[in-house]
Coordinates of N, CA and C in Angstrom, one line a residue:
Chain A
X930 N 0.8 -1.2 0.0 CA 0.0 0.0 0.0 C 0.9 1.2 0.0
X931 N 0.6 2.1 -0.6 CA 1.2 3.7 -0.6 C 1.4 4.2 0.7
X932 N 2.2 5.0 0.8 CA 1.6 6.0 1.7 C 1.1 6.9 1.7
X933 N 0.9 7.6 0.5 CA -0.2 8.7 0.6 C -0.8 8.1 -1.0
X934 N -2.6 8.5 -0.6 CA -3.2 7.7 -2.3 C -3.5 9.1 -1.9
X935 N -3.8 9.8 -3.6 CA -4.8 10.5 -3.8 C -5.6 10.5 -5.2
X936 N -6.8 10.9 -5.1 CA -7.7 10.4 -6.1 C -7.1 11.3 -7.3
X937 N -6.5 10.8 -8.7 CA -5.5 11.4 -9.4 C -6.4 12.0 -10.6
X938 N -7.7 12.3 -10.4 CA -8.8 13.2 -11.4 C -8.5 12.5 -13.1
X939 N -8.4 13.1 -14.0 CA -8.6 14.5 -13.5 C -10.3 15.3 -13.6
X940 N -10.0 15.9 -13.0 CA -11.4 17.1 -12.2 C -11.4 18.3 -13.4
X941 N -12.3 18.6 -13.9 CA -12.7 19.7 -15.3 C -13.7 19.9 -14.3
X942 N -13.8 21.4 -14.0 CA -15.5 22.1 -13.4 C -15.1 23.5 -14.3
X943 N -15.9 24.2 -13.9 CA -16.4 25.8 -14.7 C -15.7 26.6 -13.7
X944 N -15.6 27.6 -14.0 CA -14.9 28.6 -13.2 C -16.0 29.4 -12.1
X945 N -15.6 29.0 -11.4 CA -16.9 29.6 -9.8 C -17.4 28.2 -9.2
X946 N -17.2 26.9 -9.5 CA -17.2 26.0 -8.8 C -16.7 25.9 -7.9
X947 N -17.0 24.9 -6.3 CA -16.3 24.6 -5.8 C -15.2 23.0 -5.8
X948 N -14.4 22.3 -5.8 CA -14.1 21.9 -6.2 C -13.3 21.3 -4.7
X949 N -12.9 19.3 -3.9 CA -12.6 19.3 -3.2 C -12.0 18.0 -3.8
X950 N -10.3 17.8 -3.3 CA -10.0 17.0 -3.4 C -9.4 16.5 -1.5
X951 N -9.2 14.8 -2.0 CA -9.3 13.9 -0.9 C -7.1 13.5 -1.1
X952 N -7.0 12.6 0.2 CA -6.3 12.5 0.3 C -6.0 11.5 1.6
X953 N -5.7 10.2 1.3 CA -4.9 9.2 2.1 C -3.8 9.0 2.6
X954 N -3.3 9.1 4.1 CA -2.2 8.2 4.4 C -1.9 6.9 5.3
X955 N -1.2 6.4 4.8 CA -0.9 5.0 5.9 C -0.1 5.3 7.5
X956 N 0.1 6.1 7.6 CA 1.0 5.5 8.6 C 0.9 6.9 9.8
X957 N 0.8 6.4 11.1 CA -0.6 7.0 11.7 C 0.3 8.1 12.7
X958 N 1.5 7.6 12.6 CA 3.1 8.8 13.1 C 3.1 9.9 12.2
X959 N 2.4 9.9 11.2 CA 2.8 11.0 10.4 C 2.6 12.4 10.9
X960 N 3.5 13.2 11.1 CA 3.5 14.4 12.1 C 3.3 15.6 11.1
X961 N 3.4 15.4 9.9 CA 3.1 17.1 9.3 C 2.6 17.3 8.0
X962 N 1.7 17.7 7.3 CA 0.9 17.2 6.0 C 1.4 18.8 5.3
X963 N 0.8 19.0 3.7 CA 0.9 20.0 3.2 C 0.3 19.8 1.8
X964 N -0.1 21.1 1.4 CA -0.4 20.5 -0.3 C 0.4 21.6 -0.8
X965 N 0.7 21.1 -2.2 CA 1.6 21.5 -3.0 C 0.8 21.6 -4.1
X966 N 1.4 22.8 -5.1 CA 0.8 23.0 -6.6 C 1.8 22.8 -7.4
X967 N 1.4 22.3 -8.9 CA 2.7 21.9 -9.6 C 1.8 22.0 -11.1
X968 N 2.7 22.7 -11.7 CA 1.9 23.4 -12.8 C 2.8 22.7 -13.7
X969 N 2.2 21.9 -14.9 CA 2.8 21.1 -16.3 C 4.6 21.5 -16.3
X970 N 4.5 20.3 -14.9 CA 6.3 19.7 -14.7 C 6.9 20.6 -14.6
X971 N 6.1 21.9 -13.6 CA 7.6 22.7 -13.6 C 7.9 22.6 -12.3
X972 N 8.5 23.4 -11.4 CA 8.7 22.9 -10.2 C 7.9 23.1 -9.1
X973 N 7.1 22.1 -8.4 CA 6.1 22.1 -7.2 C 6.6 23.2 -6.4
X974 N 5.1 23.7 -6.0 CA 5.3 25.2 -4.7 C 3.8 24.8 -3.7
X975 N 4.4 25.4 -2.4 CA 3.7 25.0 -1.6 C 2.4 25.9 -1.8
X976 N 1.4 25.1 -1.6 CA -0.1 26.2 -1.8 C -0.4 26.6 -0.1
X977 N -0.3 25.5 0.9 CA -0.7 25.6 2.0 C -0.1 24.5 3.3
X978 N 0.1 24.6 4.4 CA 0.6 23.2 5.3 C -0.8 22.9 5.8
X979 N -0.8 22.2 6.7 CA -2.2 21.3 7.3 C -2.1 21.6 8.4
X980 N -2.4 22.1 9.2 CA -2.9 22.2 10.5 C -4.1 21.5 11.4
X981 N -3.5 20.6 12.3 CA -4.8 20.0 13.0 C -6.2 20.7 13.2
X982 N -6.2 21.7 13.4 CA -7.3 22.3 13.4 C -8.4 22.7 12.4
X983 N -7.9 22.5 11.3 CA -8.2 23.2 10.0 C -7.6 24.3 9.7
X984 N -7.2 24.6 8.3 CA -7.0 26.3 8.3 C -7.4 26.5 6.6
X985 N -7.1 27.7 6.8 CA -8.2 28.9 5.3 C -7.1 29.8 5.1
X986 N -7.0 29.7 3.6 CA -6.2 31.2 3.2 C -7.3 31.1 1.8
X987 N -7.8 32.4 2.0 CA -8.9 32.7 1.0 C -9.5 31.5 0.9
X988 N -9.7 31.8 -0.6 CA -10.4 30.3 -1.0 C -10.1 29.2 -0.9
X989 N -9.1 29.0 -0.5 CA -8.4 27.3 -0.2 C -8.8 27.0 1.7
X990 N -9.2 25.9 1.9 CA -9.1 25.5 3.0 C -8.7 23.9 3.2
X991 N -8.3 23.7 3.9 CA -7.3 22.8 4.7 C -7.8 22.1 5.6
X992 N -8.2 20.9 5.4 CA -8.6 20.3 7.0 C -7.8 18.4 6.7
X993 N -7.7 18.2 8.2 CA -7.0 17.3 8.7 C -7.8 16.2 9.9
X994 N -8.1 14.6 9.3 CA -8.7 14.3 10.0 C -7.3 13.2 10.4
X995 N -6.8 13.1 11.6 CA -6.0 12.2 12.2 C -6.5 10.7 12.6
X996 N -7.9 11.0 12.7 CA -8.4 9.5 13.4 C -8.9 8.8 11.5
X997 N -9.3 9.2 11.2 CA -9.3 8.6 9.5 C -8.2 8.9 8.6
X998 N -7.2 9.4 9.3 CA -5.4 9.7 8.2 C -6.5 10.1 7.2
X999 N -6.7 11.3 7.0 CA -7.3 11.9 5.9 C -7.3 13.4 5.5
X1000 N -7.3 13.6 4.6 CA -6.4 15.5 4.6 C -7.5 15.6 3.1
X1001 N -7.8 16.9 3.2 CA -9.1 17.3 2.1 C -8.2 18.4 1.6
X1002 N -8.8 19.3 0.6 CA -8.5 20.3 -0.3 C -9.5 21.1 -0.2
X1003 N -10.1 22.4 -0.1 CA -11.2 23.1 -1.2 C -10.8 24.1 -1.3
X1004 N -11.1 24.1 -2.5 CA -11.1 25.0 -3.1 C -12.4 25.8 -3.6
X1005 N -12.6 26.9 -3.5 CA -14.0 27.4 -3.7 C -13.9 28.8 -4.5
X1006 N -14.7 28.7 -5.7 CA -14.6 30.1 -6.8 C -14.0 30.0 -7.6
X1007 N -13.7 28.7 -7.8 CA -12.5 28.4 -8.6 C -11.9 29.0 -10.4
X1008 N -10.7 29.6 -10.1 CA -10.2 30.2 -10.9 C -9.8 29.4 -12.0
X1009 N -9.5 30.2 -13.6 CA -9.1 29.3 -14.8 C -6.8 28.9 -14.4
X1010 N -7.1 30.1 -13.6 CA -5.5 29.9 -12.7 C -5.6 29.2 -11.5
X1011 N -6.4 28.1 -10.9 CA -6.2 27.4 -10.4 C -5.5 26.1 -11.1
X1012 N -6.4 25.7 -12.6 CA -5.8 24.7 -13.6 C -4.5 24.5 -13.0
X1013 N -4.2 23.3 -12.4 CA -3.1 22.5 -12.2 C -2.7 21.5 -11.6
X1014 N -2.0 20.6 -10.9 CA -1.6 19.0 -10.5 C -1.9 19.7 -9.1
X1015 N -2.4 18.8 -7.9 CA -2.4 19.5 -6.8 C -1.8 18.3 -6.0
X1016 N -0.6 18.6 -5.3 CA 0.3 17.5 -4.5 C -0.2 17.1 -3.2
X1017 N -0.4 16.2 -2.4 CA -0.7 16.0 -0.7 C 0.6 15.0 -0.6
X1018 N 1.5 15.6 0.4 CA 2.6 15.7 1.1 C 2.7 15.3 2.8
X1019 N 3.3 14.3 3.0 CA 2.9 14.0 4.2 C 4.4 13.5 4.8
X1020 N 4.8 14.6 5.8 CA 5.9 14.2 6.5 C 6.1 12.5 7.5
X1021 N 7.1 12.0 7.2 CA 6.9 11.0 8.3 C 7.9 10.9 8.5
X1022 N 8.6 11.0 10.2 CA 10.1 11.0 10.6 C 9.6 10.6 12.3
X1023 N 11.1 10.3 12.0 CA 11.1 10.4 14.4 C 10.7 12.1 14.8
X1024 N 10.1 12.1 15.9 CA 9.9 13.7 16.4 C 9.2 14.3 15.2
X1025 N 9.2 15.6 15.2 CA 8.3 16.5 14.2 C 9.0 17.5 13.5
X1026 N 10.4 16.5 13.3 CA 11.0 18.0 12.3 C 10.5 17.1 11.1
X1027 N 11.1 18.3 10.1 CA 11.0 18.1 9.0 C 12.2 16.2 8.4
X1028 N 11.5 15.3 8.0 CA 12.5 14.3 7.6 C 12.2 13.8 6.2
X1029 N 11.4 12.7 6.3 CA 11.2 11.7 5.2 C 9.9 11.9 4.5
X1030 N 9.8 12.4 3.7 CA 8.7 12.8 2.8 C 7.9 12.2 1.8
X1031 N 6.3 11.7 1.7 CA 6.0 11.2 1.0 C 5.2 11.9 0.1
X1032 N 5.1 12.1 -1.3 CA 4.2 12.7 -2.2 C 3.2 11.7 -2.9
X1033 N 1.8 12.4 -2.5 CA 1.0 11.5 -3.9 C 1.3 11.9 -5.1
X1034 N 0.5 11.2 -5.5 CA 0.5 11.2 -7.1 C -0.1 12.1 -7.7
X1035 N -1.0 12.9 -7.1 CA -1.2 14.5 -7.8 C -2.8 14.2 -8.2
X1036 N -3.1 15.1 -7.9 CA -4.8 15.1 -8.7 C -4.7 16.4 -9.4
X1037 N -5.2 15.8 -10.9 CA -5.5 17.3 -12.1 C -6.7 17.9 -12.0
X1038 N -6.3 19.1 -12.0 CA -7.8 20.1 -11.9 C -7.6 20.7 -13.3
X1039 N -8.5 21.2 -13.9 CA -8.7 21.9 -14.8 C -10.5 22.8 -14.8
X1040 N -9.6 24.3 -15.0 CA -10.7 24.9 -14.6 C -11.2 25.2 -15.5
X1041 N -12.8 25.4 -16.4 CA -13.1 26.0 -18.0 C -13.9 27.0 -18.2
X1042 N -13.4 28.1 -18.9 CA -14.6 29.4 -18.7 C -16.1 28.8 -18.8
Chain B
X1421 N 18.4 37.3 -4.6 CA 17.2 36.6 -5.2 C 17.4 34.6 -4.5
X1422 N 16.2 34.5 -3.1 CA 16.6 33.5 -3.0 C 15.9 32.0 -4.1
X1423 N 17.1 31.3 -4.1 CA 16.7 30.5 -4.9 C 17.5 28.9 -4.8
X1424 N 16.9 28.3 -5.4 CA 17.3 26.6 -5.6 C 17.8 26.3 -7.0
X1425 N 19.3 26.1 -7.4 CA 19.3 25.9 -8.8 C 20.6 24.7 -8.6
X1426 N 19.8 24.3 -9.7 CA 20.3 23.0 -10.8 C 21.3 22.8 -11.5
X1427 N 21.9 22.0 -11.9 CA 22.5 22.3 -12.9 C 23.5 20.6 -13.7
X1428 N 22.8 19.8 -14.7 CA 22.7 20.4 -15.5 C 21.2 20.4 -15.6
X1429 N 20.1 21.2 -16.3 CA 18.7 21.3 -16.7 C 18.6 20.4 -17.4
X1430 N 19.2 20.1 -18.5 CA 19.0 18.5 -19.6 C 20.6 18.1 -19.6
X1431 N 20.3 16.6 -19.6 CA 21.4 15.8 -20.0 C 21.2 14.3 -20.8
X1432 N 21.5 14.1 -21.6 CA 21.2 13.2 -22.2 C 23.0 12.2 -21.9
X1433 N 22.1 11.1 -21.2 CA 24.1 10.3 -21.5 C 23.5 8.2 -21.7
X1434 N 24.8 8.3 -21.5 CA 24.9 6.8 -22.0 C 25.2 5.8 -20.9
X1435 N 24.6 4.3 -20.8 CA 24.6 3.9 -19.5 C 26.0 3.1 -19.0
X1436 N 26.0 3.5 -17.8 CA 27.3 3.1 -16.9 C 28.2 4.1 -16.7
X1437 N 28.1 5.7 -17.3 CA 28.7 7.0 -17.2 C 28.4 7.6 -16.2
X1438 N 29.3 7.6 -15.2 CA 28.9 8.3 -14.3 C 28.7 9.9 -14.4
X1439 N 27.9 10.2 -13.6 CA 27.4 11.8 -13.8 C 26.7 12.6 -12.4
X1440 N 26.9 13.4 -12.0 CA 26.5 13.9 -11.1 C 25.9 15.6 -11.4
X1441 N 24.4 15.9 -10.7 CA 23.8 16.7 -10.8 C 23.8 17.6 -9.7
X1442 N 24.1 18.7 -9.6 CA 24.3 19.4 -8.9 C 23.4 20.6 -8.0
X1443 N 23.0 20.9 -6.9 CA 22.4 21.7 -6.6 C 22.5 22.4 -5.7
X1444 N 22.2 23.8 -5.7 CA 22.7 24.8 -4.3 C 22.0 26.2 -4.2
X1445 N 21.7 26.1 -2.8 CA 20.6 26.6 -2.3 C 21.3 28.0 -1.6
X1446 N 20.6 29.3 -1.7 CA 21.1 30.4 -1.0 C 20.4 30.8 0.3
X1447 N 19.6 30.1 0.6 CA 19.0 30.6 1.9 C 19.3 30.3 2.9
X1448 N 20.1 29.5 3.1 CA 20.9 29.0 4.6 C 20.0 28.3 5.0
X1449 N 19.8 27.6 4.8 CA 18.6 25.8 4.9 C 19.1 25.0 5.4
X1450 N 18.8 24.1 6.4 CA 19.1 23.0 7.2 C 19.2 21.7 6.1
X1451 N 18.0 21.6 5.6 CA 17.4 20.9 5.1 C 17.5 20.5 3.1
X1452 N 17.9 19.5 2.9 CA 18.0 19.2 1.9 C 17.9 17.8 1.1
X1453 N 16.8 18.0 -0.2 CA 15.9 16.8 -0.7 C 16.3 16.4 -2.2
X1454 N 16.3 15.2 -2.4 CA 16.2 15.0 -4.2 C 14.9 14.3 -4.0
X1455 N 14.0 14.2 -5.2 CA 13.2 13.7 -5.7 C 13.3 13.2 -7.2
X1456 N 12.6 12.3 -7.8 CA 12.6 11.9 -9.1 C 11.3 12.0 -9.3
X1457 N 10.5 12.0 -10.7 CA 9.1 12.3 -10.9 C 9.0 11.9 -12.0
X1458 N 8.0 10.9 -11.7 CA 8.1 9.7 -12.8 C 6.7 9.7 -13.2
X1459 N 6.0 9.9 -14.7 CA 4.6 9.7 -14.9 C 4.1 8.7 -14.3
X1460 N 2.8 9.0 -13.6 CA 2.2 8.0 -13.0 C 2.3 7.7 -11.9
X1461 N 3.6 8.1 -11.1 CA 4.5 7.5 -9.8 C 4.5 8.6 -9.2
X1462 N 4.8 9.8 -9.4 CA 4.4 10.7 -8.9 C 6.0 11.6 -8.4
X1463 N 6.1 12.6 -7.3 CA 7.0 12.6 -7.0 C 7.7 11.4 -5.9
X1464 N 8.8 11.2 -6.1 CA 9.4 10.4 -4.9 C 10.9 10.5 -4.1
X1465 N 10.9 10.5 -3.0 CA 12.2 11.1 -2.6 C 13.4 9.4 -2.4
X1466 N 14.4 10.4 -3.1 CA 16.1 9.7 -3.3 C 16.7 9.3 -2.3
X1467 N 16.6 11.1 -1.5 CA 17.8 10.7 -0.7 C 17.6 12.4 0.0
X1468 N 17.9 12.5 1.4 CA 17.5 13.6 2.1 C 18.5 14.4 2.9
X1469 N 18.7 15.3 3.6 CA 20.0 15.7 4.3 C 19.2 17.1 5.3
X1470 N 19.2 16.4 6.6 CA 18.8 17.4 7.5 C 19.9 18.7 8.3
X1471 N 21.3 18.4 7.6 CA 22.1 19.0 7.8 C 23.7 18.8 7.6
X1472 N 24.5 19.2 7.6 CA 25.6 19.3 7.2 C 26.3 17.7 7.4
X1473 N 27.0 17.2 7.1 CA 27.2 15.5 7.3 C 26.3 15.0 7.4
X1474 N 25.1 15.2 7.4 CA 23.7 14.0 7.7 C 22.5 13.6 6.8
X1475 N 23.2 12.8 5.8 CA 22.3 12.2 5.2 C 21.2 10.9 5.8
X1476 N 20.0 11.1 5.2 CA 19.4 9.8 4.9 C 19.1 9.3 3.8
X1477 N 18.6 7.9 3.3 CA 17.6 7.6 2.7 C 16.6 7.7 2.9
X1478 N 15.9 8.4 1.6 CA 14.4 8.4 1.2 C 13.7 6.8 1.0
X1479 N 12.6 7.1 -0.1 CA 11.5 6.3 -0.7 C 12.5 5.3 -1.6
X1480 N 13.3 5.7 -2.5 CA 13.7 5.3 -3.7 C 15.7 5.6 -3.9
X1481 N 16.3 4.9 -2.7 CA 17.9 5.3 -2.9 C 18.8 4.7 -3.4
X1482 N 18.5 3.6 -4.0 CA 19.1 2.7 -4.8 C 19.5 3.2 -5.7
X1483 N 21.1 3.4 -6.4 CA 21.7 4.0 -7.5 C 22.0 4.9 -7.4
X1484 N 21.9 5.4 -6.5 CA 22.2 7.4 -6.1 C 23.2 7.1 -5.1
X1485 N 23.7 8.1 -5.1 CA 24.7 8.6 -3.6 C 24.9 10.2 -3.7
X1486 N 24.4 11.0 -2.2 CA 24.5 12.1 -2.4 C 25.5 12.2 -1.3
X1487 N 26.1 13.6 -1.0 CA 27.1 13.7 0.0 C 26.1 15.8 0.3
X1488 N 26.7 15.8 2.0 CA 26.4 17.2 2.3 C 27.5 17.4 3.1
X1489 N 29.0 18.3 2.5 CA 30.0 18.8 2.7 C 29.9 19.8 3.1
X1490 N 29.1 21.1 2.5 CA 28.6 22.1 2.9 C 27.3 22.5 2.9
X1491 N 26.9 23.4 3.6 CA 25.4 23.6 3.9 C 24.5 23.5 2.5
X1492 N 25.1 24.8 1.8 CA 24.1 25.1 0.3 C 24.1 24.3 -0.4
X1493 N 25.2 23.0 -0.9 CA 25.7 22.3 -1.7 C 24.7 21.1 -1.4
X1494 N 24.4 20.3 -2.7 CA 23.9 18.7 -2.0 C 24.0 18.1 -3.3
X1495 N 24.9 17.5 -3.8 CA 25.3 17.1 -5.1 C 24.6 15.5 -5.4
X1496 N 24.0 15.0 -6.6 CA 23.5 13.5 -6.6 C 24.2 13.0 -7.6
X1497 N 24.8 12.2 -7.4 CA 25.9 11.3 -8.2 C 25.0 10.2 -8.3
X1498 N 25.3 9.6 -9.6 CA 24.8 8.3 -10.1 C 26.0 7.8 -10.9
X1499 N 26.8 6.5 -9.8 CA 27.8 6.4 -10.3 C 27.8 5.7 -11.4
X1500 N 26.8 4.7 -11.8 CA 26.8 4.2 -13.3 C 24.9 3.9 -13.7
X1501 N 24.8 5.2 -14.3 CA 23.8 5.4 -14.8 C 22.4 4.3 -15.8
X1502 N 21.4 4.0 -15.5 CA 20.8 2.9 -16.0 C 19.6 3.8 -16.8
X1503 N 19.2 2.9 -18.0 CA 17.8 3.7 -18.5 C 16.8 3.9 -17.3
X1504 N 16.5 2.5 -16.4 CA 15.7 3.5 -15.7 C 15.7 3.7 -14.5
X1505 N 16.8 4.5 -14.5 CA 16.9 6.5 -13.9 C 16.8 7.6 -15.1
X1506 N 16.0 7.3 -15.9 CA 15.7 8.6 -17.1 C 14.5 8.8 -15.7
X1507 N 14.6 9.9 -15.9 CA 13.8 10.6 -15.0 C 13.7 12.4 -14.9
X1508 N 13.0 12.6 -14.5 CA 12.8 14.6 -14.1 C 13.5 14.6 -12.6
X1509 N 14.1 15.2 -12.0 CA 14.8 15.4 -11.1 C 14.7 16.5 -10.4
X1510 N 14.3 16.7 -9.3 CA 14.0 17.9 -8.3 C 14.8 17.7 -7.4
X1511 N 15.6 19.0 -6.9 CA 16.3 19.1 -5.6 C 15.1 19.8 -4.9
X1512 N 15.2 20.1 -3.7 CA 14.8 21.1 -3.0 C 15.7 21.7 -1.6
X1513 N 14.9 22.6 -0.6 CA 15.6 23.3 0.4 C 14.4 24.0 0.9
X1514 N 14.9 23.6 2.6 CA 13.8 24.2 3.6 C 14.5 24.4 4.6
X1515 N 14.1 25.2 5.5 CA 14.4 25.3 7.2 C 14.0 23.6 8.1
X1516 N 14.3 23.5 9.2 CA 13.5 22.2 9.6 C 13.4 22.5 11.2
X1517 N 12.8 21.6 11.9 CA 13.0 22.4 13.5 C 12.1 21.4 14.1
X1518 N 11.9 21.4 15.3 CA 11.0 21.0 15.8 C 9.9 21.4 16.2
X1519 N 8.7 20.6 17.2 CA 7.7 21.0 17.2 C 6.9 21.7 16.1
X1520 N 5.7 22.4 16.5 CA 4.9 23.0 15.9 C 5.5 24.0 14.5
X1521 N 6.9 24.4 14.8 CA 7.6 25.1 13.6 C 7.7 24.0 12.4
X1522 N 7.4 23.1 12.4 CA 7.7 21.8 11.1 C 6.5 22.3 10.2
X1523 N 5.9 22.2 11.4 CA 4.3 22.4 10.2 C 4.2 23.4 9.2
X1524 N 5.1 24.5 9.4 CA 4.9 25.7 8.6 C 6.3 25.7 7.7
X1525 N 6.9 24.6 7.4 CA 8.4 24.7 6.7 C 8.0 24.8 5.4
X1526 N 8.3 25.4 4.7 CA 7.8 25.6 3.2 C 9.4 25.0 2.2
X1527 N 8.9 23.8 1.7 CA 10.2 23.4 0.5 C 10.3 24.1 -0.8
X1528 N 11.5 24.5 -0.7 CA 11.7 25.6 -1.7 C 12.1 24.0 -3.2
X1529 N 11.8 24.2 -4.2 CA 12.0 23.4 -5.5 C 13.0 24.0 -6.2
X1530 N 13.8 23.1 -6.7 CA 15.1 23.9 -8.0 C 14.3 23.5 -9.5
X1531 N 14.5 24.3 -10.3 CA 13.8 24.0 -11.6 C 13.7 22.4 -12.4
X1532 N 14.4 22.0 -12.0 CA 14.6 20.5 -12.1 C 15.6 20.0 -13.5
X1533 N 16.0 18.9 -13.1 CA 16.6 18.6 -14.0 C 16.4 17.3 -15.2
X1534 N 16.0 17.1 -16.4 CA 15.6 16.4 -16.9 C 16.6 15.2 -17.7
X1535 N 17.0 14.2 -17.3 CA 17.4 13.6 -17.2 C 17.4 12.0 -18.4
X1536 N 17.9 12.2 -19.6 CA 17.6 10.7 -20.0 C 19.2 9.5 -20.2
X1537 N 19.2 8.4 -19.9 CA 19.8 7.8 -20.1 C 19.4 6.5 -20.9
X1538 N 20.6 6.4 -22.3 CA 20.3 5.2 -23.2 C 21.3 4.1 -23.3

């Protein structure tokens, strides 16, 4: 089994949709999540980290379920500049620094006037 | 201008040639990562270095050897190169720490390097 599945789309909605992707991991130590944007193979950038609590920067929000190892996306209003691979990144190391890093496989969005 | 760069961007070579890819980071980073990105497979980490002499292995370390002599530097040698390591190649660079500061470490990406071996 992977350690991080994510459902790899791809996702085509209209621009002002909301749009939510999902996100799996195995292994239940995992101390720090994040998602990542990565636009036609150039080099991944972070969109946001995960916070146990949930968190929101504008239209993106972030939530983190620990007892189901599960980490969501949404995105809401969605822009024709959203169109891109969206990464779920899940640290797993001893303690909570930064160590061993697993990436899914990326879910495609594409956004269409 | 801080940044993460590569070098070489494309290489095309022949197998059992050794070659090593280069990368270095200006922001005074603890932290330093290769990845490979393979359609379908996604990104996957090589080989990792939380600081100066301290490497680990990643997901995928087989055929690689990196060394961290100096902070900025994290160089990935492939001492005899196989078709499959044709691959897209990412370095990266972040701060690292503990506690609740992990959560907010942001990995900086080098433009990557594209990689075929025949």
């Amino acid at each position: 089994r992977k350690e991080v599945e994510q459902d790899p789309g791809p996702f085509n909605v209209p621009e002002g949709a909301t749009v939510a992707f999902n996100c799996t991991y195995s292994n239940s130590a995992s101390q720090s999540f994040f998602w990542y944007r990565q636009d036609c193979r150039k080099e991944p950038k972070l969109l946001m980290s995960v916070y146990s609590s949930g968190n929101e920067d504008g239209r993106f929000t972030a939530q983190l379920n620990r007892a189901s190892q599960y980490i969501s996306l949404l995105i809401r209003d969605s822009k024709l500049s959203d169109s891109a691979t969206y990464l779920c990144v899940v640290n797993v190391d001893r303690g909570s620094t930064l160590g061993r890093l697993y990436f899914g496989r990326g879910t495609q969005l594409t956004v269409w006037p | 201008e801080a940044q993460v760069t590569q070098n070489p961007r494309y290489l095309i070579t022949v197998t059992g040639k050794k070659l090593t890819v280069t990368c270095s980071q200006n922001m005074n980073h603890e932290y330093m990562s290769w990845y490979r990105q393979d359609p379908g497979l996604g990104l996957r980490q090589i080989y990792y270095s939380m600081n100066v002499e301290v490497t680990d292995k990643g997901d995928v370390p087989e055929g690689y050897k990196v060394s961290r002599k100096e902070k900025r530097n994290f160089p990935l040698i492939l001492e005899s190169p196989s078709p499959n390591q044709t691959s897209l190649y990412f370095c990266a660079s972040s701060y690292t720490g503990t506690g609740s500061a992990a959560f907010s470490y942001e990995q900086y990406f080098g433009p990557g390097t594209r990689l075929t071996v025949t």
